[in-house]
Amino acid sequence: MNRTIKITIIEDDETIRNGYAYLIGATEGYEVVSTYCSYDEAAKKIATDHPDVVLLDIELPGTNGVDAIPKLKKLLPQCYVLILTVYESEKLIFNALANGASGYLTKNTPSAKIIESIKEVKDGGGPMSINIAKLVIRSFQKNQESPLSRRETQILELIGDGKSRSQIAKELFIDLETVRSHIKNIYVKLDVNSRADAIKMAKQNKLI
């Protein structure tokens, strides 16, 4: 007989947090043992909650989700961390996985898939939203001889997705001037003068 899976939710948006708690808690075989609005709040007593799986947002007040993962793993060595966020940036995904996350889902994932993914991580799997899995695969298929740095490649991909400079700055947690500087370097390295030409050149050479 399968034991009930115990879950802790760390999410700063109260409506989303309560919604997940209700949906998961109403599912047979799942028990939400605690919910917190930040890692810093959770750190005070999560070790006594004994969750099997932590559902973790990335953008949290205080310690962000990516930095919280190794801290959670230290407090709860047997626990699995499943990221659930709006962010799809390559850097955040790889940093989260490198820090010990067992899976990475975006918040547009259907609730049934989220519930299924909780069981999957508990069983040793590594669930990812389809778009995240595609991004991970694409990153391994890129031209390894690219003249662009990892950050420049990331920014060019976001430009290709139609993001503005200010949106890129917000998504990557960097300031607008840094984004401008990276874009200038991209243009110089690819010998182009426009966003459209930069994207075209990058796609032709499998840089993104």
Tab-separated table of C-alpha atoms in Angstrom:
chain	number	residue	atom	x	y	z
A	1	MET	CA	0.000	0.000	0.000
A	2	ASN	CA	1.423	3.366	-1.063
A	3	ARG	CA	2.090	5.850	1.703
A	4	THR	CA	0.543	9.333	1.456
A	5	ILE	CA	2.940	11.834	-0.139
A	6	LYS	CA	3.530	14.816	2.152
A	7	ILE	CA	3.959	18.171	0.420
A	8	THR	CA	5.101	21.640	1.486
A	9	ILE	CA	4.311	24.625	-0.760
A	10	ILE	CA	6.545	27.719	-0.791
A	11	GLU	CA	4.843	30.424	-2.882
A	12	ASP	CA	4.544	34.145	-2.141
A	13	ASP	CA	1.203	34.714	-3.911
A	14	GLU	CA	-1.464	33.795	-1.349
A	15	THR	CA	-4.177	33.036	-3.925
A	16	ILE	CA	-1.909	30.702	-5.909
A	17	ARG	CA	-0.569	29.112	-2.718
A	18	ASN	CA	-4.058	28.398	-1.370
A	19	GLY	CA	-5.229	27.170	-4.778
A	20	TYR	CA	-2.402	24.619	-5.029
A	21	ALA	CA	-2.932	23.556	-1.408
A	22	TYR	CA	-6.632	22.928	-2.073
A	23	LEU	CA	-6.142	21.057	-5.367
A	24	ILE	CA	-3.319	18.863	-4.084
A	25	GLY	CA	-4.855	18.294	-0.644
A	26	ALA	CA	-8.143	17.181	-2.215
A	27	THR	CA	-6.342	14.441	-4.171
A	28	GLU	CA	-6.241	10.984	-2.612
A	29	GLY	CA	-2.737	9.921	-1.595
A	30	TYR	CA	-1.497	13.515	-1.179
A	31	GLU	CA	-1.306	15.624	1.974
A	32	VAL	CA	-0.233	19.277	2.130
A	33	VAL	CA	1.534	19.431	5.496
A	34	SER	CA	2.487	23.129	5.352
A	35	THR	CA	2.511	26.262	3.190
A	36	TYR	CA	4.831	29.256	3.404
A	37	CYS	CA	5.110	32.651	1.693
A	38	SER	CA	8.934	32.548	1.550
A	39	TYR	CA	11.918	30.283	2.124
A	40	ASP	CA	12.972	32.462	5.057
A	41	GLU	CA	9.634	31.743	6.786
A	42	ALA	CA	9.800	28.053	5.865
A	43	ALA	CA	13.358	27.662	7.200
A	44	LYS	CA	12.125	28.255	10.764
A	45	LYS	CA	10.083	25.031	10.949
A	46	ILE	CA	10.070	23.084	7.669
A	47	ALA	CA	12.420	20.444	9.125
A	48	THR	CA	9.665	19.460	11.585
A	49	ASP	CA	7.044	19.275	8.783
A	50	HIS	CA	8.898	16.303	7.233
A	51	PRO	CA	7.645	16.827	3.641
A	52	ASP	CA	8.520	14.308	0.924
A	53	VAL	CA	8.273	16.964	-1.795
A	54	VAL	CA	8.607	20.774	-1.689
A	55	LEU	CA	6.812	22.767	-4.396
A	56	LEU	CA	8.974	25.866	-4.738
A	57	ASP	CA	8.479	29.172	-6.558
A	58	ILE	CA	11.564	31.058	-7.810
A	59	GLU	CA	10.656	34.703	-7.259
A	60	LEU	CA	10.272	34.888	-3.495
A	61	PRO	CA	10.801	37.729	-1.013
A	62	GLY	CA	14.200	37.418	0.681
A	63	THR	CA	16.048	34.277	-0.426
A	64	ASN	CA	15.016	33.427	-4.004
A	65	GLY	CA	13.962	29.909	-4.959
A	66	VAL	CA	17.164	28.977	-6.808
A	67	ASP	CA	19.320	29.929	-3.802
A	68	ALA	CA	16.867	28.214	-1.451
A	69	ILE	CA	17.250	24.769	-3.074
A	70	PRO	CA	20.628	23.784	-1.522
A	71	LYS	CA	19.470	25.186	1.836
A	72	LEU	CA	16.324	23.037	1.669
A	73	LYS	CA	18.386	19.977	0.705
A	74	LYS	CA	20.603	20.587	3.728
A	75	LEU	CA	17.603	20.878	6.072
A	76	LEU	CA	15.766	17.967	4.416
A	77	PRO	CA	18.325	15.635	2.767
A	78	GLN	CA	15.674	13.054	1.722
A	79	CYS	CA	13.262	15.629	0.303
A	80	TYR	CA	12.643	16.323	-3.401
A	81	VAL	CA	12.318	19.906	-4.686
A	82	LEU	CA	9.961	20.596	-7.581
A	83	ILE	CA	10.177	24.100	-9.084
A	84	LEU	CA	6.872	25.681	-10.090
A	85	THR	CA	7.352	29.141	-11.599
A	86	VAL	CA	6.527	31.552	-14.424
A	87	TYR	CA	10.201	31.806	-15.408
A	88	GLU	CA	11.538	29.958	-18.447
A	89	SER	CA	15.018	31.435	-18.738
A	90	GLU	CA	17.753	28.920	-19.530
A	91	LYS	CA	20.050	30.247	-16.807
A	92	LEU	CA	17.410	29.855	-14.090
A	93	ILE	CA	16.485	26.360	-15.267
A	94	PHE	CA	20.083	25.114	-15.308
A	95	ASN	CA	20.925	26.845	-12.017
A	96	ALA	CA	17.860	25.302	-10.356
A	97	LEU	CA	18.700	21.818	-11.645
A	98	ALA	CA	22.394	22.228	-10.746
A	99	ASN	CA	21.393	23.303	-7.223
A	100	GLY	CA	19.431	20.096	-6.719
A	101	ALA	CA	15.886	20.613	-8.070
A	102	SER	CA	14.340	17.314	-9.183
A	103	GLY	CA	11.923	18.867	-11.685
A	104	TYR	CA	10.913	22.181	-13.259
A	105	LEU	CA	7.343	23.128	-14.155
A	106	THR	CA	5.840	26.399	-15.343
A	107	LYS	CA	2.683	27.757	-13.736
A	108	ASN	CA	0.603	27.245	-16.886
A	109	THR	CA	1.028	23.478	-16.316
A	110	PRO	CA	-2.400	21.819	-15.839
A	111	SER	CA	-3.132	20.923	-12.207
A	112	ALA	CA	-3.424	17.213	-13.056
A	113	LYS	CA	0.131	17.278	-14.477
A	114	ILE	CA	1.436	19.084	-11.356
A	115	ILE	CA	-0.101	16.402	-9.126
A	116	GLU	CA	1.277	13.650	-11.369
A	117	SER	CA	4.729	15.325	-11.288
A	118	ILE	CA	4.782	15.320	-7.476
A	119	LYS	CA	4.427	11.515	-7.539
A	120	GLU	CA	6.978	11.311	-10.360
A	121	VAL	CA	9.707	13.143	-8.389
A	122	LYS	CA	8.902	11.056	-5.322
A	123	ASP	CA	9.465	7.960	-7.499
A	124	GLY	CA	12.847	9.303	-8.661
A	125	GLY	CA	11.761	10.934	-11.939
A	126	GLY	CA	12.614	14.383	-13.299
A	127	PRO	CA	9.420	15.955	-14.622
A	128	MET	CA	9.568	19.082	-16.780
A	129	SER	CA	6.981	21.127	-18.627
A	130	ILE	CA	7.129	20.430	-22.372
A	131	ASN	CA	8.480	23.918	-23.119
A	132	ILE	CA	11.210	23.521	-20.474
A	133	ALA	CA	12.228	20.089	-21.806
A	134	LYS	CA	12.466	21.547	-25.335
A	135	LEU	CA	14.643	24.392	-24.053
A	136	VAL	CA	16.984	21.950	-22.286
A	137	ILE	CA	17.275	19.783	-25.422
A	138	ARG	CA	17.817	22.839	-27.631
A	139	SER	CA	20.621	24.048	-25.399
A	140	PHE	CA	22.504	20.772	-25.994
A	141	GLN	CA	21.972	21.064	-29.752
A	142	LYS	CA	23.503	24.527	-30.021
A	143	ASN	CA	26.740	25.217	-31.849
A	144	GLN	CA	29.455	24.626	-29.237
A	145	GLU	CA	31.810	26.926	-31.178
A	146	SER	CA	29.539	29.941	-30.703
A	147	PRO	CA	31.308	33.313	-30.422
A	148	LEU	CA	28.594	34.406	-27.993
A	149	SER	CA	28.849	34.017	-24.241
A	150	ARG	CA	26.152	32.065	-22.396
A	151	ARG	CA	24.541	35.320	-21.229
A	152	GLU	CA	24.612	36.816	-24.737
A	153	THR	CA	22.997	33.651	-26.124
A	154	GLN	CA	20.320	33.863	-23.457
A	155	ILE	CA	19.565	37.499	-24.290
A	156	LEU	CA	19.453	36.773	-28.018
A	157	GLU	CA	16.963	33.946	-27.398
A	158	LEU	CA	14.729	36.303	-25.421
A	159	ILE	CA	14.981	38.882	-28.233
A	160	GLY	CA	13.939	36.088	-30.598
A	161	ASP	CA	10.920	35.468	-28.348
A	162	GLY	CA	9.897	39.098	-28.903
A	163	LYS	CA	10.895	40.350	-25.441
A	164	SER	CA	11.783	44.019	-24.994
A	165	ARG	CA	15.013	45.136	-23.316
A	166	SER	CA	13.167	46.017	-20.112
A	167	GLN	CA	11.413	42.610	-20.078
A	168	ILE	CA	14.776	40.880	-20.571
A	169	ALA	CA	16.301	42.887	-17.716
A	170	LYS	CA	13.456	41.879	-15.387
A	171	GLU	CA	13.502	38.211	-16.393
A	172	LEU	CA	17.271	37.858	-15.951
A	173	PHE	CA	17.461	40.018	-12.812
A	174	ILE	CA	19.937	42.438	-14.417
A	175	ASP	CA	19.713	46.180	-15.097
A	176	LEU	CA	18.731	47.743	-18.427
A	177	GLU	CA	22.210	49.139	-19.080
A	178	THR	CA	23.706	45.640	-18.805
A	179	VAL	CA	21.172	44.365	-21.362
A	180	ARG	CA	22.078	47.229	-23.746
A	181	SER	CA	25.774	46.430	-23.341
A	182	HIS	CA	25.223	42.724	-24.111
A	183	ILE	CA	23.113	43.533	-27.198
A	184	LYS	CA	25.854	45.860	-28.466
A	185	ASN	CA	28.409	43.040	-28.027
A	186	ILE	CA	26.103	40.599	-29.845
A	187	TYR	CA	25.835	42.983	-32.838
A	188	VAL	CA	29.619	43.403	-32.953
A	189	LYS	CA	30.339	39.659	-32.702
A	190	LEU	CA	27.758	38.741	-35.357
A	191	ASP	CA	28.602	41.765	-37.541
A	192	VAL	CA	24.970	42.896	-37.763
A	193	ASN	CA	23.093	46.137	-37.095
A	194	SER	CA	19.569	45.043	-36.169
A	195	ARG	CA	17.636	42.621	-33.989
A	196	ALA	CA	16.187	40.872	-37.056
A	197	ASP	CA	19.643	40.346	-38.617
A	198	ALA	CA	21.074	39.126	-35.299
A	199	ILE	CA	18.292	36.526	-34.933
A	200	LYS	CA	18.602	35.444	-38.574
A	201	MET	CA	22.387	35.057	-38.318
A	202	ALA	CA	22.118	33.188	-34.997
A	203	LYS	CA	19.536	30.733	-36.344
A	204	GLN	CA	21.517	30.095	-39.527
A	205	ASN	CA	24.585	29.243	-37.433
A	206	LYS	CA	22.658	27.320	-34.744
A	207	LEU	CA	23.729	29.773	-32.064
A	208	ILE	CA	20.182	29.779	-30.631
